[in-house]
XYZ file of N, CA and C in Angstrom:
582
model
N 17.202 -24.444 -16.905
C 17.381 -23.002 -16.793
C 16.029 -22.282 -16.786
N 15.326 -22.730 -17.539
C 13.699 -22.132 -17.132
C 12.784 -22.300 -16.435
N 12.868 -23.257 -15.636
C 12.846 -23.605 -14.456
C 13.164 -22.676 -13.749
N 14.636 -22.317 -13.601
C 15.163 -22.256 -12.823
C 14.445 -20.403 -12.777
N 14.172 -19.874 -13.963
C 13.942 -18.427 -13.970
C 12.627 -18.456 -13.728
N 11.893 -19.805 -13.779
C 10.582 -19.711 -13.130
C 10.403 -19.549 -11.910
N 10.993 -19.897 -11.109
C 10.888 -19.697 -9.717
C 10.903 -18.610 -9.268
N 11.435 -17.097 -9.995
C 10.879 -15.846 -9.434
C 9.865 -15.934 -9.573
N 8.940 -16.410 -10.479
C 7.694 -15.886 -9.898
C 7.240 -16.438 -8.450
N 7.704 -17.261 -8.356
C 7.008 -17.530 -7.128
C 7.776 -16.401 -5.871
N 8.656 -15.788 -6.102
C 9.491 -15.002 -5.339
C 9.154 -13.416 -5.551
N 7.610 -13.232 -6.296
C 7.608 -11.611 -6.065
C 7.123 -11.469 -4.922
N 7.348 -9.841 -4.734
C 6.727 -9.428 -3.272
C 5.951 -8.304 -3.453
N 5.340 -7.559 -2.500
C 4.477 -6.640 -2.465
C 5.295 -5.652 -1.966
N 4.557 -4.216 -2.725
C 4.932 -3.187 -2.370
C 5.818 -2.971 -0.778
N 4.924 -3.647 0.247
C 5.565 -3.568 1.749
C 6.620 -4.162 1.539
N 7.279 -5.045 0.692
C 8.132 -5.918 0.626
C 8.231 -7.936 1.233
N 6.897 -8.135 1.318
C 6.325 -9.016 1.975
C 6.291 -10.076 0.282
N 6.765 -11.060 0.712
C 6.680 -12.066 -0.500
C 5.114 -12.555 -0.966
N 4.689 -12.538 -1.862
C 3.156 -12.930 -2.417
C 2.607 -14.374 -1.934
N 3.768 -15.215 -1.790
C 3.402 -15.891 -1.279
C 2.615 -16.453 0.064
N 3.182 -15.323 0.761
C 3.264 -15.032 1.972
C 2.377 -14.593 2.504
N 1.161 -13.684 1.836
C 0.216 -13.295 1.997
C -0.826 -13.564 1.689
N -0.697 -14.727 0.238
C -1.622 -15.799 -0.217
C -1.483 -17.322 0.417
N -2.984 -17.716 0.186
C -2.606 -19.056 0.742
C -2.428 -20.243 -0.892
N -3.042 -21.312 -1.082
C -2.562 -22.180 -2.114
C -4.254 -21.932 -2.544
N -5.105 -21.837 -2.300
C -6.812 -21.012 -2.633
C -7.024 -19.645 -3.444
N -5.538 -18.896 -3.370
C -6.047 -17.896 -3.855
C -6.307 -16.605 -2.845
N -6.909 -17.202 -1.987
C -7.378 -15.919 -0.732
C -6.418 -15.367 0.108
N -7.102 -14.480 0.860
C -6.079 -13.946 1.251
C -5.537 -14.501 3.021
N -4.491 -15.421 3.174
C -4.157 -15.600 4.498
C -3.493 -14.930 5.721
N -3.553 -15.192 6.634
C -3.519 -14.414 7.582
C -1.406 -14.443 7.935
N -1.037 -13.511 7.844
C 0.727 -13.463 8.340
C 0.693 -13.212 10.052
N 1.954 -14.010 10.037
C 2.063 -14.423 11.537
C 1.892 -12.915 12.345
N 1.381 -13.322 13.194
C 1.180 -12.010 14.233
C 2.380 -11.372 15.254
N 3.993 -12.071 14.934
C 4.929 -11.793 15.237
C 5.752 -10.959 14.593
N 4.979 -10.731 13.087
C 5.529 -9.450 12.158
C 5.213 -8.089 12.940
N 4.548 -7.819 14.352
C 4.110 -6.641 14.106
C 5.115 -5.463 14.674
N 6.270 -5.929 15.448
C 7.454 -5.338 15.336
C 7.939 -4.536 14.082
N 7.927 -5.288 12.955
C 8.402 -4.798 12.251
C 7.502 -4.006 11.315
N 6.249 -4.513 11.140
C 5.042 -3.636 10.568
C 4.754 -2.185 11.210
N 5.517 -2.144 12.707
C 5.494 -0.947 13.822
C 6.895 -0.060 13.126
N 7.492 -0.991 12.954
C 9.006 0.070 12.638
C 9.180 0.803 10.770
N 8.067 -0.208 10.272
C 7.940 0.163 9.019
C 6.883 1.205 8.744
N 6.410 1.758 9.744
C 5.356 3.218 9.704
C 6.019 4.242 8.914
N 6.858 4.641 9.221
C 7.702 5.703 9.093
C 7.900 5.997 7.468
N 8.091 4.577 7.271
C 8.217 4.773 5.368
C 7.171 4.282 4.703
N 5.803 5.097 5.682
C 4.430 4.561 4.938
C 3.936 5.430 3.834
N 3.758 5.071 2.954
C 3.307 5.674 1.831
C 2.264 7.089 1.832
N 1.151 6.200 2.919
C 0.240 7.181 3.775
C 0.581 8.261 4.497
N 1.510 7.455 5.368
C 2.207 8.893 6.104
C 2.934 9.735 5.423
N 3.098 9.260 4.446
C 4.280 10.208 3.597
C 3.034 11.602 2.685
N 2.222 10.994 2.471
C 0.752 11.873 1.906
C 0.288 12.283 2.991
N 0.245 12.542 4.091
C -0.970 13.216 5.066
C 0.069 13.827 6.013
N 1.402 13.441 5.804
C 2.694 13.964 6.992
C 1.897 15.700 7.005
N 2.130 16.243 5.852
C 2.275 17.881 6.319
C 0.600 18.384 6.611
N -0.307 17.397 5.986
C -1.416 18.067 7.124
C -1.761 17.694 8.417
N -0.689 16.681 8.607
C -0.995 16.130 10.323
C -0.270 17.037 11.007
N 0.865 17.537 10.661
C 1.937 18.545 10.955
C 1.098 19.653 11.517
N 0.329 20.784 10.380
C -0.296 21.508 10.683
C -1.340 21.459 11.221
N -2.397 20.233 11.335
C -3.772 20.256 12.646
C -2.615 19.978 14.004
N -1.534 19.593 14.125
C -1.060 19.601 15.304
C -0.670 20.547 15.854
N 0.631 21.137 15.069
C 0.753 22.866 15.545
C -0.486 23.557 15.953
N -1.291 23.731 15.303
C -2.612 24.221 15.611
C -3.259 24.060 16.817
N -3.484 22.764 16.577
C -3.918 22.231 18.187
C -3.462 22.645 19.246
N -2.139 22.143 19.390
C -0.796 22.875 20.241
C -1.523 24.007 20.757
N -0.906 24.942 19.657
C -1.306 26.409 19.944
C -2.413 26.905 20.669
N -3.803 26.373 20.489
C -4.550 26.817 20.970
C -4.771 25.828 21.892
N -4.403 25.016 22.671
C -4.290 24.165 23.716
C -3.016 25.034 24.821
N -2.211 25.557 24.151
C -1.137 26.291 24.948
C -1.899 27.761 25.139
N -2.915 28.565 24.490
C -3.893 29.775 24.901
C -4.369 29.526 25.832
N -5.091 27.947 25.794
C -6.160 27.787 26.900
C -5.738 27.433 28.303
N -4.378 27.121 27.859
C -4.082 26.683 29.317
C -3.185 27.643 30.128
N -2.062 28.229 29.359
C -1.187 29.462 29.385
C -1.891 31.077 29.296
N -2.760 31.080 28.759
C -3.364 32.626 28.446
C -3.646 33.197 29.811
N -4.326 33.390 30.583
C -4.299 33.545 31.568
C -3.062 33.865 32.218
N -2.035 33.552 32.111
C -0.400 33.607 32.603
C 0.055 34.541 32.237
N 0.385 34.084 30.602
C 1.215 35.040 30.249
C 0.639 36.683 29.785
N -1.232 36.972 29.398
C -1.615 37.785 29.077
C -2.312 38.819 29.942
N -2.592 39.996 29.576
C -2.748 40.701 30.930
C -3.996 40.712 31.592
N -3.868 40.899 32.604
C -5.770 40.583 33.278
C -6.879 41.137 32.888
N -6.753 42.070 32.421
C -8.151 42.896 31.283
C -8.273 42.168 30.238
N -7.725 41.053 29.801
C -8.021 40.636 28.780
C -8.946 39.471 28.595
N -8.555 38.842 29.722
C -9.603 37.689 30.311
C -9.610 36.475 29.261
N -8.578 36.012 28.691
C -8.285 35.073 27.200
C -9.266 33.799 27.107
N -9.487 33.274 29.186
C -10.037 31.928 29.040
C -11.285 31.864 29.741
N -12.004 32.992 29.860
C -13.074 33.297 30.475
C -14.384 33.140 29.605
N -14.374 32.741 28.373
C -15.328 32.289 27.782
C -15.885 30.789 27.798
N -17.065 30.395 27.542
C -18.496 29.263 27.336
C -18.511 29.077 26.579
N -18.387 27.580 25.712
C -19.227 27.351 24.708
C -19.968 26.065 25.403
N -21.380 26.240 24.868
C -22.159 25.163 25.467
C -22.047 24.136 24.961
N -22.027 22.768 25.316
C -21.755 21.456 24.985
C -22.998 20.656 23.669
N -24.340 21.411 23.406
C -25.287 20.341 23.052
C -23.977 20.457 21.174
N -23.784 21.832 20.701
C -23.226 21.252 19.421
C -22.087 20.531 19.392
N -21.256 20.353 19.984
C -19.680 19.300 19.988
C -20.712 17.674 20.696
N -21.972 17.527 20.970
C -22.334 16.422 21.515
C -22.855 16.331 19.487
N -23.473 16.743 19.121
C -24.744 16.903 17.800
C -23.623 16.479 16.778
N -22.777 17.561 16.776
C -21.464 16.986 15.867
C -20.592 15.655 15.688
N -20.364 15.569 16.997
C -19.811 14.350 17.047
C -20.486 13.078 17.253
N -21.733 13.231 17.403
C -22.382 12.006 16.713
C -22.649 11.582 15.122
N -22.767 12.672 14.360
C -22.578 13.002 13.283
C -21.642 11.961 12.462
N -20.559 12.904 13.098
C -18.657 12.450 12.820
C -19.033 10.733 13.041
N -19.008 10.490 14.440
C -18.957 8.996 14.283
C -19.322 8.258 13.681
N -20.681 8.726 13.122
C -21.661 7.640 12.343
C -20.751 7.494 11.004
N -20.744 8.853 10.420
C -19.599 9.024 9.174
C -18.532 8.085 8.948
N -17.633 8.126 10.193
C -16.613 7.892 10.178
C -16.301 5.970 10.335
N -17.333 5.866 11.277
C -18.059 3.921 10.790
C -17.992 3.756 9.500
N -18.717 4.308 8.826
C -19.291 3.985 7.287
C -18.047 4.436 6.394
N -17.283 5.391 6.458
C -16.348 5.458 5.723
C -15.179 4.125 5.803
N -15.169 4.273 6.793
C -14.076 3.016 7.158
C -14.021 1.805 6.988
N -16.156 1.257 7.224
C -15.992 0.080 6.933
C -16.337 -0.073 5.075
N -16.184 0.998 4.344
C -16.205 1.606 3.254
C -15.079 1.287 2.684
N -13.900 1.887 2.778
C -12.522 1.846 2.385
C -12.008 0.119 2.960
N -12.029 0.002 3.702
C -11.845 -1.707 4.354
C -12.119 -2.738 3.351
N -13.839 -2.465 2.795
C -14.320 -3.106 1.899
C -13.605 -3.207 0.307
N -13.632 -1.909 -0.056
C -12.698 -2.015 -1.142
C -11.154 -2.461 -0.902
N -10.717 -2.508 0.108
C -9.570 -2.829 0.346
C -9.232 -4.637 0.377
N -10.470 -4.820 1.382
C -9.948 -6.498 0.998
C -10.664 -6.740 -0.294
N -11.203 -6.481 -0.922
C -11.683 -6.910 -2.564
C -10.273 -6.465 -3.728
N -9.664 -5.258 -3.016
C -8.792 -5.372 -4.197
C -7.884 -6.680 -3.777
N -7.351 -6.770 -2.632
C -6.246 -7.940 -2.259
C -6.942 -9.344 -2.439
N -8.205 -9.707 -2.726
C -8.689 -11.244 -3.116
C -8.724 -11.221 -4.843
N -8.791 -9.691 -5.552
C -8.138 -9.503 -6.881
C -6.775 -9.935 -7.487
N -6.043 -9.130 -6.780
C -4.908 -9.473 -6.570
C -3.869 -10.965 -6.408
N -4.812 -11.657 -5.283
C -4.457 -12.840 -4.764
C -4.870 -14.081 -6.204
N -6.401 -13.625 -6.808
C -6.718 -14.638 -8.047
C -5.417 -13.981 -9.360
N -5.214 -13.221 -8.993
C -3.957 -12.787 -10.415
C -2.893 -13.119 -9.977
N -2.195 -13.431 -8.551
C -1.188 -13.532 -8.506
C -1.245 -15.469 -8.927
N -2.020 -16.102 -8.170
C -2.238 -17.653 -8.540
C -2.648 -17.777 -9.915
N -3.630 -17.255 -10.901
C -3.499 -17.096 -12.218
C -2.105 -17.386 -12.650
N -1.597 -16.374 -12.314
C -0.237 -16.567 -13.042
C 0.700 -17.384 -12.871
N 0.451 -17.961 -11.552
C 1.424 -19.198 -11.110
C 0.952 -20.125 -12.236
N -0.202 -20.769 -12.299
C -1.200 -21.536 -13.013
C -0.465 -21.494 -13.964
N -0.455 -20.297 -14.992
C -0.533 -20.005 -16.074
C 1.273 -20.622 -16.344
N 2.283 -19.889 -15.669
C 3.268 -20.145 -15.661
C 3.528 -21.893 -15.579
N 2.899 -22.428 -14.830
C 3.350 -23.880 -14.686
C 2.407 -24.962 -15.994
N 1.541 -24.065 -16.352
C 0.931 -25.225 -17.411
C 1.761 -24.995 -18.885
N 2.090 -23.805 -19.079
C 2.786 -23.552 -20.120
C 4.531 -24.038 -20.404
N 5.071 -23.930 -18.762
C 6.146 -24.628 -18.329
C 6.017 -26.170 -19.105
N 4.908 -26.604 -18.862
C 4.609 -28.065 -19.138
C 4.485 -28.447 -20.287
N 3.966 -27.546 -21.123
C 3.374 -27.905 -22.531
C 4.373 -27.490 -23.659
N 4.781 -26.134 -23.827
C 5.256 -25.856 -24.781
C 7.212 -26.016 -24.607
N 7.167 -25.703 -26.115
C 8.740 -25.862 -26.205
C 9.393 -25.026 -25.442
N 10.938 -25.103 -24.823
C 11.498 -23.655 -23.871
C 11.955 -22.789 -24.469
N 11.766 -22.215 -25.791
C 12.244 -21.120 -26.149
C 11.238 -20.145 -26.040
N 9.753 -20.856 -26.188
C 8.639 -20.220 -26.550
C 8.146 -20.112 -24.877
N 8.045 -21.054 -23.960
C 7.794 -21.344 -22.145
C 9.046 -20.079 -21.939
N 9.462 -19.784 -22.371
C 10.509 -18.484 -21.565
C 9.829 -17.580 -21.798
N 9.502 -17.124 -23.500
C 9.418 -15.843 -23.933
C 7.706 -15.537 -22.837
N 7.148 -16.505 -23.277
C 5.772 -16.592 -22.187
C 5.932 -16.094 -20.347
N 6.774 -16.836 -20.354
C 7.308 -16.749 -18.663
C 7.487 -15.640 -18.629
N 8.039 -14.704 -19.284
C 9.122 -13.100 -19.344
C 7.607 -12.749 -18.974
N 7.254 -12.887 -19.450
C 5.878 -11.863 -20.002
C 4.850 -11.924 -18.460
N 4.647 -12.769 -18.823
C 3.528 -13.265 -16.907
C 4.316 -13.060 -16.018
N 5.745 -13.108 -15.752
C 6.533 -12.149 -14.554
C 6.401 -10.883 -14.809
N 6.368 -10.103 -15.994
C 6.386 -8.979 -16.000
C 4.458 -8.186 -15.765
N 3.677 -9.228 -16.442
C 2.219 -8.757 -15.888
C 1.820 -8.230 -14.379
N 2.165 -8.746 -13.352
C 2.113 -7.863 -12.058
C 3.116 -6.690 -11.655
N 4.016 -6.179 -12.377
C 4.057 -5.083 -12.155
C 3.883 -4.205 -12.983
N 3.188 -4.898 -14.006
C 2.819 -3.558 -15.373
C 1.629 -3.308 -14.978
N 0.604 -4.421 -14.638
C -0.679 -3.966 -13.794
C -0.966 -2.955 -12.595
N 0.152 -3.376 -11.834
C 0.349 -2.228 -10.597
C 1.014 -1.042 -11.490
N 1.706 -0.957 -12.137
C 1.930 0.815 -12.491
C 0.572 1.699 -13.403
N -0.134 0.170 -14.414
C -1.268 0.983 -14.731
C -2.395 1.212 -14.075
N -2.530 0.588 -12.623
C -3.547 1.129 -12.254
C -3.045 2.178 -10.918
N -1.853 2.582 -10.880
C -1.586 3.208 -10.389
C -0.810 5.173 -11.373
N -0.960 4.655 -12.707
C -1.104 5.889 -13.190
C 0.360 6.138 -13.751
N 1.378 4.905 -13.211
C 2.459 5.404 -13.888
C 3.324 4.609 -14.816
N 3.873 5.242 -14.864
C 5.061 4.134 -15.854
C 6.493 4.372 -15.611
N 7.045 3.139 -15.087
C 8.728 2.711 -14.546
C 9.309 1.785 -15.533
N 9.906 2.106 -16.355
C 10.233 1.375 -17.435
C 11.565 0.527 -16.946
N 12.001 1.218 -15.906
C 13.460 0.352 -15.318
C 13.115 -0.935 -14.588
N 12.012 -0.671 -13.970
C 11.625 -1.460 -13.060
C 11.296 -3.044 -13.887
N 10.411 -2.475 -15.356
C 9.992 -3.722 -16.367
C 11.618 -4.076 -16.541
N 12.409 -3.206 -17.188
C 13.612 -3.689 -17.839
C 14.297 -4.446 -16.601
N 14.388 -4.662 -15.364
C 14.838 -5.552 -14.358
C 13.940 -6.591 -14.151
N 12.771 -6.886 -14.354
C 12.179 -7.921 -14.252
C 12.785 -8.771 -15.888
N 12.725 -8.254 -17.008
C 13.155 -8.367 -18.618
C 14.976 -9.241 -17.941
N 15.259 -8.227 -17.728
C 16.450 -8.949 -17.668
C 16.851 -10.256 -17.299
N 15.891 -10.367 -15.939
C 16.599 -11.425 -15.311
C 15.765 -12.944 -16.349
N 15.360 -12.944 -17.175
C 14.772 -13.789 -17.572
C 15.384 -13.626 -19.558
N 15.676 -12.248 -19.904
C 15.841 -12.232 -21.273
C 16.935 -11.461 -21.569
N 18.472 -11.538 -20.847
C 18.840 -10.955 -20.785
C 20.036 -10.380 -22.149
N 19.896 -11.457 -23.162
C 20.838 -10.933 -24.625
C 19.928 -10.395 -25.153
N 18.568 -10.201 -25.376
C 17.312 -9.399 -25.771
C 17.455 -8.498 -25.714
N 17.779 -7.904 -24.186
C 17.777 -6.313 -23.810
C 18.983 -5.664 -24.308
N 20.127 -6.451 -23.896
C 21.301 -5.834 -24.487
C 21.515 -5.554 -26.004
N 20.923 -6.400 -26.399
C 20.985 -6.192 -28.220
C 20.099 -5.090 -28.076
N 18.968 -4.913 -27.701
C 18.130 -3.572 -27.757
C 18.139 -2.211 -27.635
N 19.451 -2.302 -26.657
C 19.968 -0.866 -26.190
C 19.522 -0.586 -24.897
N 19.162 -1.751 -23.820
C 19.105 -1.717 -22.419
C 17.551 -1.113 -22.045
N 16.854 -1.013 -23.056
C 15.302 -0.618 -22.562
C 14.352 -2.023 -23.504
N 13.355 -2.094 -23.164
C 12.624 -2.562 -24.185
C 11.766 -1.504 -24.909
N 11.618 -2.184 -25.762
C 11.071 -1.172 -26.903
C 9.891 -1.018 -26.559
């Protein structure tokens, strides 16, 4: 039976819903997922976390845009001829000055954020194998009353880590990982852990 509740760990997944395994190789690092996911990595935009944070200012630089893309091209049409809407110059050297600027920026930011990005996921990847480790030597050694209470605990370390370094706390989320491994514990407790 503890065994048998050991094997979630090997069955968590990541936020995207992508199994840990799946994204680690047996090293620790981080391996590459088949390049036939990207169907579904395309259809899973929509409920991107990102997009869900930047939706209403992409919203508004677009309207915007719009708008004054519909002056420049429509003004003239619909406004009256004394008004002359699209008859103005701006000279090209500052949108050339600027946007070299922007680009250089925008290199360095990126390969900026990238950087911290694969360093947190080779973090990640040594904690998620840690814990396999950890789980299977203790599996091995100690008695199973004590290899459970241990086990509970190192299944529950990756997502107590992800809520504290993400600022929050889901106590349901622990009490469903708790359960499936300790489950007359919780109920004697009153369905939370203490």
């Amino acid at each position: 039976e503890v065994l048998e509740k050991a094997k979630l760990i090997t069955e968590l997944r990541t936020d995207d819903g992508f199994l840990v395994t799946e994204v680690t190789t047996r090293f620790g690092d981080v391996g590459t997922r088949s390049r036939s996911n990207w169907v579904r990595d395309l259809l899973q935009l929509f409920s991107s976390q990102i997009l869900t944070r930047i939706s209403q200012r992409l919203t508004v630089t677009t309207a915007w845009s719009s708008y004054i893309a519909a002056i420049i091209l429509y003004g003239d049409v619909l406004a009256p001829e004394s008004w002359d809407v699209t008859q103005f110059r701006v000279p090209g050297w500052p949108h050339e000055l600027v946007g070299g600027f922007l680009s250089i920026l925008v290199v360095f930011r990126t390969d900026q954020a990238y950087g911290r990005f694969w360093e947190a996921r080779q973090h990640w990847a040594a904690t998620s194998a840690t814990c396999k480790s950890m789980s299977r030597l203790v599996l091995s050694n100690l008695p199973p009353q004590i290899a459970l209470e241990f086990v509970t605990l190192l299944a529950m370390f990756p997502t107590a880590l992800k809520q504290h370094l993400r600022g929050t706390i889901d106590r349901a989320e622990l009490d469903a990982i708790f359960e499936l491994y300790q489950p007359a514990i919780l109920r004697k407790g009153g369905g939370r852990l203490g």
